[in-house]
């Protein structure tokens, strides 16, 4: 079974530029999550999709971050414009959905904003 | 709000020996799940072990076992016969029962070094 795929693996951009990350979840997984993991901290949820609808985006800085999941499969997370404090690993995860189900994580994208 | 605290930023162990990673949490809920995740340099978070709060028996997965003390709100991970491949960042996480994975609260991690 293929796992959660993310690209790119690394990205370096200058502040005020824009960047996009892509995630392809495990086939059949209805729920998709984007997490932000700042160096030295645990992951923090940014946004959660159920199929192509947003379930929870309460922690997403909506003035600069946006995400979509067209057709309920792949998802993209965008930052525009980027700030220095956005430097982090962005992890995508997916699950079958429903309560008490486990999430499977991708390898993340390490973003450095200079 | 629930909090998860890992008081050991770094730990080291000699290959083949045993190491214990500590985790404490704060919650007013009675029914919840606790997890240990491993994050190697590849950055992929891998579930190591899971404990349901209503179960008194400590969870075990091969060389990995937990010591779950519900009254003390403590959840430590013991790794026996440590191997070089165990070197990674380990995260403790909490989630209230009846919620999905997006509601997990993670600690700040413990970096485990395994010495040959």
JSON list of C-alpha atoms in Angstrom, two decimals:
[
{"chain": "A", "resi": 1, "resn": "UNK", "atom": "CA", "xyz": [0.00, 0.00, 0.00]},
{"chain": "A", "resi": 2, "resn": "UNK", "atom": "CA", "xyz": [1.47, 3.35, -1.01]},
{"chain": "A", "resi": 3, "resn": "UNK", "atom": "CA", "xyz": [1.87, 5.86, 1.77]},
{"chain": "A", "resi": 4, "resn": "UNK", "atom": "CA", "xyz": [1.15, 9.57, 1.93]},
{"chain": "A", "resi": 5, "resn": "UNK", "atom": "CA", "xyz": [3.18, 11.37, -0.72]},
{"chain": "A", "resi": 6, "resn": "UNK", "atom": "CA", "xyz": [4.36, 14.94, -0.33]},
{"chain": "A", "resi": 7, "resn": "UNK", "atom": "CA", "xyz": [6.39, 17.27, -2.50]},
{"chain": "A", "resi": 8, "resn": "UNK", "atom": "CA", "xyz": [8.71, 19.02, -2.55]},
{"chain": "A", "resi": 9, "resn": "UNK", "atom": "CA", "xyz": [10.90, 17.62, 0.21]},
{"chain": "A", "resi": 10, "resn": "UNK", "atom": "CA", "xyz": [12.74, 20.90, 0.72]},
{"chain": "A", "resi": 11, "resn": "UNK", "atom": "CA", "xyz": [12.05, 24.48, -0.22]},
{"chain": "A", "resi": 12, "resn": "UNK", "atom": "CA", "xyz": [13.98, 27.67, 0.42]},
{"chain": "A", "resi": 13, "resn": "UNK", "atom": "CA", "xyz": [12.33, 30.99, -0.35]},
{"chain": "A", "resi": 14, "resn": "UNK", "atom": "CA", "xyz": [12.78, 34.62, 0.53]},
{"chain": "A", "resi": 15, "resn": "UNK", "atom": "CA", "xyz": [10.33, 36.37, 2.82]},
{"chain": "A", "resi": 16, "resn": "UNK", "atom": "CA", "xyz": [7.30, 37.83, 1.06]},
{"chain": "A", "resi": 17, "resn": "UNK", "atom": "CA", "xyz": [7.50, 35.20, -1.67]},
{"chain": "A", "resi": 18, "resn": "UNK", "atom": "CA", "xyz": [4.81, 32.57, -2.11]},
{"chain": "A", "resi": 19, "resn": "UNK", "atom": "CA", "xyz": [5.14, 28.80, -1.89]},
{"chain": "A", "resi": 20, "resn": "UNK", "atom": "CA", "xyz": [2.90, 25.77, -2.37]},
{"chain": "A", "resi": 21, "resn": "UNK", "atom": "CA", "xyz": [3.07, 22.25, -1.02]},
{"chain": "A", "resi": 22, "resn": "UNK", "atom": "CA", "xyz": [1.36, 19.20, -2.49]},
{"chain": "A", "resi": 23, "resn": "UNK", "atom": "CA", "xyz": [-0.01, 16.10, -0.77]},
{"chain": "A", "resi": 24, "resn": "UNK", "atom": "CA", "xyz": [-1.45, 12.87, -2.13]},
{"chain": "A", "resi": 25, "resn": "UNK", "atom": "CA", "xyz": [-3.10, 10.83, 0.64]},
{"chain": "A", "resi": 26, "resn": "UNK", "atom": "CA", "xyz": [-3.43, 7.08, 0.93]},
{"chain": "A", "resi": 27, "resn": "UNK", "atom": "CA", "xyz": [-6.02, 5.79, -1.51]},
{"chain": "A", "resi": 28, "resn": "UNK", "atom": "CA", "xyz": [-9.47, 5.66, 0.04]},
{"chain": "A", "resi": 29, "resn": "UNK", "atom": "CA", "xyz": [-8.65, 7.93, 2.96]},
{"chain": "A", "resi": 30, "resn": "UNK", "atom": "CA", "xyz": [-11.42, 10.47, 3.33]},
{"chain": "A", "resi": 31, "resn": "UNK", "atom": "CA", "xyz": [-9.73, 12.67, 5.91]},
{"chain": "A", "resi": 32, "resn": "UNK", "atom": "CA", "xyz": [-6.65, 14.75, 5.20]},
{"chain": "A", "resi": 33, "resn": "UNK", "atom": "CA", "xyz": [-4.66, 16.87, 7.66]},
{"chain": "A", "resi": 34, "resn": "UNK", "atom": "CA", "xyz": [-2.00, 19.53, 7.31]},
{"chain": "A", "resi": 35, "resn": "UNK", "atom": "CA", "xyz": [0.30, 20.10, 10.29]},
{"chain": "A", "resi": 36, "resn": "UNK", "atom": "CA", "xyz": [2.99, 22.65, 10.96]},
{"chain": "A", "resi": 37, "resn": "UNK", "atom": "CA", "xyz": [6.00, 21.44, 12.93]},
{"chain": "A", "resi": 38, "resn": "UNK", "atom": "CA", "xyz": [8.36, 24.17, 14.09]},
{"chain": "A", "resi": 39, "resn": "UNK", "atom": "CA", "xyz": [11.86, 23.01, 15.01]},
{"chain": "A", "resi": 40, "resn": "UNK", "atom": "CA", "xyz": [11.93, 21.62, 18.54]},
{"chain": "A", "resi": 41, "resn": "UNK", "atom": "CA", "xyz": [8.15, 21.29, 18.81]},
{"chain": "A", "resi": 42, "resn": "UNK", "atom": "CA", "xyz": [5.47, 18.73, 18.10]},
{"chain": "A", "resi": 43, "resn": "UNK", "atom": "CA", "xyz": [3.16, 19.02, 15.11]},
{"chain": "A", "resi": 44, "resn": "UNK", "atom": "CA", "xyz": [0.24, 21.42, 15.31]},
{"chain": "A", "resi": 45, "resn": "UNK", "atom": "CA", "xyz": [-2.86, 21.03, 13.16]},
{"chain": "A", "resi": 46, "resn": "UNK", "atom": "CA", "xyz": [-3.41, 23.74, 10.56]},
{"chain": "A", "resi": 47, "resn": "UNK", "atom": "CA", "xyz": [-6.41, 22.38, 8.68]},
{"chain": "A", "resi": 48, "resn": "UNK", "atom": "CA", "xyz": [-8.46, 19.21, 8.34]},
{"chain": "A", "resi": 49, "resn": "UNK", "atom": "CA", "xyz": [-10.50, 18.11, 5.32]},
{"chain": "A", "resi": 50, "resn": "UNK", "atom": "CA", "xyz": [-13.23, 15.52, 5.15]},
{"chain": "A", "resi": 51, "resn": "UNK", "atom": "CA", "xyz": [-13.41, 14.60, 1.47]},
{"chain": "A", "resi": 52, "resn": "UNK", "atom": "CA", "xyz": [-13.29, 18.01, -0.20]},
{"chain": "A", "resi": 53, "resn": "UNK", "atom": "CA", "xyz": [-14.83, 19.98, 2.66]},
{"chain": "A", "resi": 54, "resn": "UNK", "atom": "CA", "xyz": [-13.04, 21.81, 5.47]},
{"chain": "A", "resi": 55, "resn": "UNK", "atom": "CA", "xyz": [-13.78, 20.36, 8.91]},
{"chain": "A", "resi": 56, "resn": "UNK", "atom": "CA", "xyz": [-11.43, 22.44, 11.03]},
{"chain": "A", "resi": 57, "resn": "UNK", "atom": "CA", "xyz": [-9.30, 25.40, 10.01]},
{"chain": "A", "resi": 58, "resn": "UNK", "atom": "CA", "xyz": [-9.35, 27.23, 13.33]},
{"chain": "A", "resi": 59, "resn": "UNK", "atom": "CA", "xyz": [-5.55, 27.26, 13.60]},
{"chain": "A", "resi": 60, "resn": "UNK", "atom": "CA", "xyz": [-4.86, 28.28, 10.00]},
{"chain": "A", "resi": 61, "resn": "UNK", "atom": "CA", "xyz": [-3.52, 31.86, 9.64]},
{"chain": "A", "resi": 62, "resn": "UNK", "atom": "CA", "xyz": [-6.00, 32.71, 6.94]},
{"chain": "A", "resi": 63, "resn": "UNK", "atom": "CA", "xyz": [-4.43, 36.05, 6.08]},
{"chain": "A", "resi": 64, "resn": "UNK", "atom": "CA", "xyz": [-1.51, 34.23, 4.47]},
{"chain": "A", "resi": 65, "resn": "UNK", "atom": "CA", "xyz": [-2.26, 30.51, 4.41]},
{"chain": "A", "resi": 66, "resn": "UNK", "atom": "CA", "xyz": [-4.77, 28.77, 2.17]},
{"chain": "A", "resi": 67, "resn": "UNK", "atom": "CA", "xyz": [-5.48, 25.14, 1.38]},
{"chain": "A", "resi": 68, "resn": "UNK", "atom": "CA", "xyz": [-7.72, 23.22, -0.94]},
{"chain": "A", "resi": 69, "resn": "UNK", "atom": "CA", "xyz": [-8.60, 19.65, -1.66]},
{"chain": "A", "resi": 70, "resn": "UNK", "atom": "CA", "xyz": [-10.21, 19.54, -5.04]},
{"chain": "A", "resi": 71, "resn": "UNK", "atom": "CA", "xyz": [-12.11, 16.33, -5.86]},
{"chain": "A", "resi": 72, "resn": "UNK", "atom": "CA", "xyz": [-11.48, 15.06, -2.36]},
{"chain": "A", "resi": 73, "resn": "UNK", "atom": "CA", "xyz": [-8.10, 13.49, -3.13]},
{"chain": "A", "resi": 74, "resn": "UNK", "atom": "CA", "xyz": [-4.93, 15.59, -3.57]},
{"chain": "A", "resi": 75, "resn": "UNK", "atom": "CA", "xyz": [-4.42, 18.72, -1.53]},
{"chain": "A", "resi": 76, "resn": "UNK", "atom": "CA", "xyz": [-2.30, 21.83, -1.78]},
{"chain": "A", "resi": 77, "resn": "UNK", "atom": "CA", "xyz": [-1.25, 24.20, 0.99]},
{"chain": "A", "resi": 78, "resn": "UNK", "atom": "CA", "xyz": [-0.14, 27.68, 0.02]},
{"chain": "A", "resi": 79, "resn": "UNK", "atom": "CA", "xyz": [1.60, 30.46, 1.89]},
{"chain": "A", "resi": 80, "resn": "UNK", "atom": "CA", "xyz": [1.48, 33.98, 0.46]},
{"chain": "A", "resi": 81, "resn": "UNK", "atom": "CA", "xyz": [3.37, 36.04, 1.46]},
{"chain": "A", "resi": 82, "resn": "UNK", "atom": "CA", "xyz": [5.80, 33.99, 3.55]},
{"chain": "A", "resi": 83, "resn": "UNK", "atom": "CA", "xyz": [7.30, 35.27, 6.78]},
{"chain": "A", "resi": 84, "resn": "UNK", "atom": "CA", "xyz": [10.47, 34.19, 8.55]},
{"chain": "A", "resi": 85, "resn": "UNK", "atom": "CA", "xyz": [8.41, 32.50, 11.28]},
{"chain": "A", "resi": 86, "resn": "UNK", "atom": "CA", "xyz": [6.83, 30.20, 8.70]},
{"chain": "A", "resi": 87, "resn": "UNK", "atom": "CA", "xyz": [10.08, 28.23, 8.57]},
{"chain": "A", "resi": 88, "resn": "UNK", "atom": "CA", "xyz": [9.00, 24.75, 9.63]},
{"chain": "A", "resi": 89, "resn": "UNK", "atom": "CA", "xyz": [8.23, 21.25, 8.44]},
{"chain": "A", "resi": 90, "resn": "UNK", "atom": "CA", "xyz": [4.80, 20.93, 6.89]},
{"chain": "A", "resi": 91, "resn": "UNK", "atom": "CA", "xyz": [3.39, 17.45, 7.39]},
{"chain": "A", "resi": 92, "resn": "UNK", "atom": "CA", "xyz": [0.44, 15.97, 5.58]},
{"chain": "A", "resi": 93, "resn": "UNK", "atom": "CA", "xyz": [-1.46, 13.03, 7.03]},
{"chain": "A", "resi": 94, "resn": "UNK", "atom": "CA", "xyz": [-4.52, 11.04, 6.07]},
{"chain": "A", "resi": 95, "resn": "UNK", "atom": "CA", "xyz": [-6.94, 8.67, 7.73]},
{"chain": "A", "resi": 96, "resn": "UNK", "atom": "CA", "xyz": [-10.00, 6.65, 6.85]},
{"chain": "A", "resi": 97, "resn": "UNK", "atom": "CA", "xyz": [-12.04, 9.18, 8.74]},
{"chain": "A", "resi": 98, "resn": "UNK", "atom": "CA", "xyz": [-14.34, 8.85, 11.67]},
{"chain": "A", "resi": 99, "resn": "UNK", "atom": "CA", "xyz": [-13.48, 8.93, 15.31]},
{"chain": "A", "resi": 100, "resn": "UNK", "atom": "CA", "xyz": [-10.72, 6.89, 16.90]},
{"chain": "A", "resi": 101, "resn": "UNK", "atom": "CA", "xyz": [-9.04, 6.16, 13.56]},
{"chain": "A", "resi": 102, "resn": "UNK", "atom": "CA", "xyz": [-5.32, 6.66, 13.15]},
{"chain": "A", "resi": 103, "resn": "UNK", "atom": "CA", "xyz": [-3.56, 9.08, 10.86]},
{"chain": "A", "resi": 104, "resn": "UNK", "atom": "CA", "xyz": [-0.70, 8.10, 8.57]},
{"chain": "A", "resi": 105, "resn": "UNK", "atom": "CA", "xyz": [1.91, 10.76, 7.92]},
{"chain": "A", "resi": 106, "resn": "UNK", "atom": "CA", "xyz": [3.95, 11.74, 4.90]},
{"chain": "A", "resi": 107, "resn": "UNK", "atom": "CA", "xyz": [7.61, 12.72, 5.05]},
{"chain": "A", "resi": 108, "resn": "UNK", "atom": "CA", "xyz": [6.84, 16.41, 5.10]},
{"chain": "A", "resi": 109, "resn": "UNK", "atom": "CA", "xyz": [8.26, 19.45, 3.37]},
{"chain": "A", "resi": 110, "resn": "UNK", "atom": "CA", "xyz": [10.97, 21.41, 5.13]},
{"chain": "A", "resi": 111, "resn": "UNK", "atom": "CA", "xyz": [10.46, 25.10, 4.41]},
{"chain": "A", "resi": 112, "resn": "UNK", "atom": "CA", "xyz": [13.16, 27.66, 5.08]},
{"chain": "A", "resi": 113, "resn": "UNK", "atom": "CA", "xyz": [12.26, 31.33, 4.73]},
{"chain": "A", "resi": 114, "resn": "UNK", "atom": "CA", "xyz": [15.27, 33.64, 4.51]},
{"chain": "B", "resi": 1, "resn": "UNK", "atom": "CA", "xyz": [-7.01, 22.63, 27.37]},
{"chain": "B", "resi": 2, "resn": "UNK", "atom": "CA", "xyz": [-5.03, 19.45, 27.31]},
{"chain": "B", "resi": 3, "resn": "UNK", "atom": "CA", "xyz": [-1.26, 19.69, 27.59]},
{"chain": "B", "resi": 4, "resn": "UNK", "atom": "CA", "xyz": [1.45, 17.10, 27.04]},
{"chain": "B", "resi": 5, "resn": "UNK", "atom": "CA", "xyz": [4.87, 17.53, 28.62]},
{"chain": "B", "resi": 6, "resn": "UNK", "atom": "CA", "xyz": [8.04, 15.69, 27.75]},
{"chain": "B", "resi": 7, "resn": "UNK", "atom": "CA", "xyz": [10.64, 16.81, 30.26]},
{"chain": "B", "resi": 8, "resn": "UNK", "atom": "CA", "xyz": [13.64, 15.15, 28.61]},
{"chain": "B", "resi": 9, "resn": "UNK", "atom": "CA", "xyz": [14.71, 17.05, 25.48]},
{"chain": "B", "resi": 10, "resn": "UNK", "atom": "CA", "xyz": [17.49, 14.51, 24.86]},
{"chain": "B", "resi": 11, "resn": "UNK", "atom": "CA", "xyz": [18.28, 10.98, 25.96]},
{"chain": "B", "resi": 12, "resn": "UNK", "atom": "CA", "xyz": [20.99, 8.53, 25.02]},
{"chain": "B", "resi": 13, "resn": "UNK", "atom": "CA", "xyz": [21.30, 4.78, 25.38]},
{"chain": "B", "resi": 14, "resn": "UNK", "atom": "CA", "xyz": [23.89, 2.17, 24.61]},
{"chain": "B", "resi": 15, "resn": "UNK", "atom": "CA", "xyz": [22.98, -0.33, 21.94]},
{"chain": "B", "resi": 16, "resn": "UNK", "atom": "CA", "xyz": [21.24, -3.42, 23.40]},
{"chain": "B", "resi": 17, "resn": "UNK", "atom": "CA", "xyz": [20.37, -1.62, 26.63]},
{"chain": "B", "resi": 18, "resn": "UNK", "atom": "CA", "xyz": [17.04, -0.30, 27.89]},
{"chain": "B", "resi": 19, "resn": "UNK", "atom": "CA", "xyz": [15.87, 3.30, 27.97]},
{"chain": "B", "resi": 20, "resn": "UNK", "atom": "CA", "xyz": [12.72, 4.96, 29.32]},
{"chain": "B", "resi": 21, "resn": "UNK", "atom": "CA", "xyz": [11.23, 8.16, 27.91]},
{"chain": "B", "resi": 22, "resn": "UNK", "atom": "CA", "xyz": [8.92, 10.19, 30.13]},
{"chain": "B", "resi": 23, "resn": "UNK", "atom": "CA", "xyz": [5.64, 11.91, 29.37]},
{"chain": "B", "resi": 24, "resn": "UNK", "atom": "CA", "xyz": [3.06, 13.59, 31.55]},
{"chain": "B", "resi": 25, "resn": "UNK", "atom": "CA", "xyz": [-0.24, 15.05, 30.47]},
{"chain": "B", "resi": 26, "resn": "UNK", "atom": "CA", "xyz": [-3.03, 17.12, 31.86]},
{"chain": "B", "resi": 27, "resn": "UNK", "atom": "CA", "xyz": [-6.70, 16.46, 31.16]},
{"chain": "B", "resi": 28, "resn": "UNK", "atom": "CA", "xyz": [-10.05, 16.47, 32.90]},
{"chain": "B", "resi": 29, "resn": "UNK", "atom": "CA", "xyz": [-11.38, 13.73, 30.63]},
{"chain": "B", "resi": 30, "resn": "UNK", "atom": "CA", "xyz": [-11.69, 10.12, 31.77]},
{"chain": "B", "resi": 31, "resn": "UNK", "atom": "CA", "xyz": [-11.74, 8.44, 28.37]},
{"chain": "B", "resi": 32, "resn": "UNK", "atom": "CA", "xyz": [-8.87, 9.15, 26.04]},
{"chain": "B", "resi": 33, "resn": "UNK", "atom": "CA", "xyz": [-5.98, 7.70, 24.05]},
{"chain": "B", "resi": 34, "resn": "UNK", "atom": "CA", "xyz": [-2.25, 8.15, 24.49]},
{"chain": "B", "resi": 35, "resn": "UNK", "atom": "CA", "xyz": [0.33, 7.55, 21.80]},
{"chain": "B", "resi": 36, "resn": "UNK", "atom": "CA", "xyz": [4.03, 7.42, 21.21]},
{"chain": "B", "resi": 37, "resn": "UNK", "atom": "CA", "xyz": [5.24, 8.40, 17.75]},
{"chain": "B", "resi": 38, "resn": "UNK", "atom": "CA", "xyz": [8.72, 8.00, 16.31]},
{"chain": "B", "resi": 39, "resn": "UNK", "atom": "CA", "xyz": [10.09, 10.61, 13.90]},
{"chain": "B", "resi": 40, "resn": "UNK", "atom": "CA", "xyz": [13.39, 9.57, 12.29]},
{"chain": "B", "resi": 41, "resn": "UNK", "atom": "CA", "xyz": [15.49, 11.97, 10.20]},
{"chain": "B", "resi": 42, "resn": "UNK", "atom": "CA", "xyz": [13.25, 11.14, 7.24]},
{"chain": "B", "resi": 43, "resn": "UNK", "atom": "CA", "xyz": [10.65, 13.21, 9.13]},
{"chain": "B", "resi": 44, "resn": "UNK", "atom": "CA", "xyz": [7.81, 10.72, 8.72]},
{"chain": "B", "resi": 45, "resn": "UNK", "atom": "CA", "xyz": [5.84, 10.33, 11.95]},
{"chain": "B", "resi": 46, "resn": "UNK", "atom": "CA", "xyz": [5.38, 6.63, 12.71]},
{"chain": "B", "resi": 47, "resn": "UNK", "atom": "CA", "xyz": [2.99, 5.33, 15.34]},
{"chain": "B", "resi": 48, "resn": "UNK", "atom": "CA", "xyz": [4.92, 3.18, 17.82]},
{"chain": "B", "resi": 49, "resn": "UNK", "atom": "CA", "xyz": [2.32, 2.30, 20.42]},
{"chain": "B", "resi": 50, "resn": "UNK", "atom": "CA", "xyz": [-1.15, 3.29, 21.56]},
{"chain": "B", "resi": 51, "resn": "UNK", "atom": "CA", "xyz": [-2.86, 3.02, 24.95]},
{"chain": "B", "resi": 52, "resn": "UNK", "atom": "CA", "xyz": [-6.56, 3.36, 25.69]},
{"chain": "B", "resi": 53, "resn": "UNK", "atom": "CA", "xyz": [-7.14, 5.01, 29.05]},
{"chain": "B", "resi": 54, "resn": "UNK", "atom": "CA", "xyz": [-9.88, 2.60, 30.08]},
{"chain": "B", "resi": 55, "resn": "UNK", "atom": "CA", "xyz": [-7.50, -0.35, 29.78]},
{"chain": "B", "resi": 56, "resn": "UNK", "atom": "CA", "xyz": [-5.49, -1.06, 32.91]},
{"chain": "B", "resi": 57, "resn": "UNK", "atom": "CA", "xyz": [-3.09, -3.34, 31.09]},
{"chain": "B", "resi": 58, "resn": "UNK", "atom": "CA", "xyz": [-0.04, -1.58, 29.69]},
{"chain": "B", "resi": 59, "resn": "UNK", "atom": "CA", "xyz": [0.33, -1.78, 25.91]},
{"chain": "B", "resi": 60, "resn": "UNK", "atom": "CA", "xyz": [3.31, -3.60, 24.41]},
{"chain": "B", "resi": 61, "resn": "UNK", "atom": "CA", "xyz": [4.63, -3.86, 20.86]},
{"chain": "B", "resi": 62, "resn": "UNK", "atom": "CA", "xyz": [7.65, -6.11, 20.58]},
{"chain": "B", "resi": 63, "resn": "UNK", "atom": "CA", "xyz": [10.55, -4.22, 22.21]},
{"chain": "B", "resi": 64, "resn": "UNK", "atom": "CA", "xyz": [8.36, -1.23, 23.05]},
{"chain": "B", "resi": 65, "resn": "UNK", "atom": "CA", "xyz": [6.18, -1.06, 26.16]},
{"chain": "B", "resi": 66, "resn": "UNK", "atom": "CA", "xyz": [4.52, 1.65, 28.18]},
{"chain": "B", "resi": 67, "resn": "UNK", "atom": "CA", "xyz": [4.00, 2.33, 31.86]},
{"chain": "B", "resi": 68, "resn": "UNK", "atom": "CA", "xyz": [0.60, 4.01, 32.06]},
{"chain": "B", "resi": 69, "resn": "UNK", "atom": "CA", "xyz": [-0.20, 5.56, 35.42]},
{"chain": "B", "resi": 70, "resn": "UNK", "atom": "CA", "xyz": [-3.66, 7.11, 35.01]},
{"chain": "B", "resi": 71, "resn": "UNK", "atom": "CA", "xyz": [-3.92, 8.70, 38.45]},
{"chain": "B", "resi": 72, "resn": "UNK", "atom": "CA", "xyz": [-0.51, 10.30, 38.08]},
{"chain": "B", "resi": 73, "resn": "UNK", "atom": "CA", "xyz": [-1.21, 11.22, 34.45]},
{"chain": "B", "resi": 74, "resn": "UNK", "atom": "CA", "xyz": [2.04, 9.66, 33.42]},
{"chain": "B", "resi": 75, "resn": "UNK", "atom": "CA", "xyz": [2.78, 7.68, 30.26]},
{"chain": "B", "resi": 76, "resn": "UNK", "atom": "CA", "xyz": [6.37, 6.53, 29.79]},
{"chain": "B", "resi": 77, "resn": "UNK", "atom": "CA", "xyz": [7.84, 4.53, 26.93]},
{"chain": "B", "resi": 78, "resn": "UNK", "atom": "CA", "xyz": [10.36, 1.76, 27.55]},
{"chain": "B", "resi": 79, "resn": "UNK", "atom": "CA", "xyz": [12.54, 0.58, 24.70]},
{"chain": "B", "resi": 80, "resn": "UNK", "atom": "CA", "xyz": [14.28, -2.73, 25.40]},
{"chain": "B", "resi": 81, "resn": "UNK", "atom": "CA", "xyz": [17.31, -4.08, 23.57]},
{"chain": "B", "resi": 82, "resn": "UNK", "atom": "CA", "xyz": [17.85, -0.72, 21.88]},
{"chain": "B", "resi": 83, "resn": "UNK", "atom": "CA", "xyz": [18.94, -0.81, 18.26]},
{"chain": "B", "resi": 84, "resn": "UNK", "atom": "CA", "xyz": [20.70, 1.79, 16.12]},
{"chain": "B", "resi": 85, "resn": "UNK", "atom": "CA", "xyz": [17.51, 2.16, 14.12]},
{"chain": "B", "resi": 86, "resn": "UNK", "atom": "CA", "xyz": [15.68, 3.35, 17.22]},
{"chain": "B", "resi": 87, "resn": "UNK", "atom": "CA", "xyz": [17.55, 6.66, 17.06]},
{"chain": "B", "resi": 88, "resn": "UNK", "atom": "CA", "xyz": [14.92, 9.30, 16.36]},
{"chain": "B", "resi": 89, "resn": "UNK", "atom": "CA", "xyz": [12.74, 11.99, 17.88]},
{"chain": "B", "resi": 90, "resn": "UNK", "atom": "CA", "xyz": [9.94, 10.50, 20.00]},
{"chain": "B", "resi": 91, "resn": "UNK", "atom": "CA", "xyz": [6.68, 12.33, 20.55]},
{"chain": "B", "resi": 92, "resn": "UNK", "atom": "CA", "xyz": [4.05, 11.62, 23.16]},
{"chain": "B", "resi": 93, "resn": "UNK", "atom": "CA", "xyz": [0.50, 12.54, 22.15]},
{"chain": "B", "resi": 94, "resn": "UNK", "atom": "CA", "xyz": [-2.96, 12.70, 23.72]},
{"chain": "B", "resi": 95, "resn": "UNK", "atom": "CA", "xyz": [-6.37, 12.52, 22.14]},
{"chain": "B", "resi": 96, "resn": "UNK", "atom": "CA", "xyz": [-9.81, 12.51, 23.73]},
{"chain": "B", "resi": 97, "resn": "UNK", "atom": "CA", "xyz": [-11.85, 9.44, 22.92]},
{"chain": "B", "resi": 98, "resn": "UNK", "atom": "CA", "xyz": [-14.48, 10.02, 20.26]},
{"chain": "B", "resi": 99, "resn": "UNK", "atom": "CA", "xyz": [-12.36, 12.46, 18.29]},
{"chain": "B", "resi": 100, "resn": "UNK", "atom": "CA", "xyz": [-10.27, 12.04, 15.21]},
{"chain": "B", "resi": 101, "resn": "UNK", "atom": "CA", "xyz": [-6.56, 12.35, 14.68]},
{"chain": "B", "resi": 102, "resn": "UNK", "atom": "CA", "xyz": [-6.72, 16.07, 14.06]},
{"chain": "B", "resi": 103, "resn": "UNK", "atom": "CA", "xyz": [-7.52, 16.59, 17.73]},
{"chain": "B", "resi": 104, "resn": "UNK", "atom": "CA", "xyz": [-4.27, 15.08, 18.97]},
{"chain": "B", "resi": 105, "resn": "UNK", "atom": "CA", "xyz": [-2.06, 17.19, 21.23]},
{"chain": "B", "resi": 106, "resn": "UNK", "atom": "CA", "xyz": [1.65, 16.47, 20.91]},
{"chain": "B", "resi": 107, "resn": "UNK", "atom": "CA", "xyz": [4.50, 17.05, 23.31]},
{"chain": "B", "resi": 108, "resn": "UNK", "atom": "CA", "xyz": [7.68, 18.78, 22.17]},
{"chain": "B", "resi": 109, "resn": "UNK", "atom": "CA", "xyz": [9.58, 15.55, 21.74]},
{"chain": "B", "resi": 110, "resn": "UNK", "atom": "CA", "xyz": [12.62, 13.71, 23.08]},
{"chain": "B", "resi": 111, "resn": "UNK", "atom": "CA", "xyz": [15.63, 13.12, 20.87]},
{"chain": "B", "resi": 112, "resn": "UNK", "atom": "CA", "xyz": [16.98, 9.62, 21.42]},
{"chain": "B", "resi": 113, "resn": "UNK", "atom": "CA", "xyz": [20.58, 8.82, 20.51]},
{"chain": "B", "resi": 114, "resn": "UNK", "atom": "CA", "xyz": [21.70, 5.19, 20.38]},
{"chain": "B", "resi": 115, "resn": "UNK", "atom": "CA", "xyz": [25.41, 4.64, 20.88]},
{"chain": "B", "resi": 116, "resn": "UNK", "atom": "CA", "xyz": [27.06, 1.62, 19.24]}
]
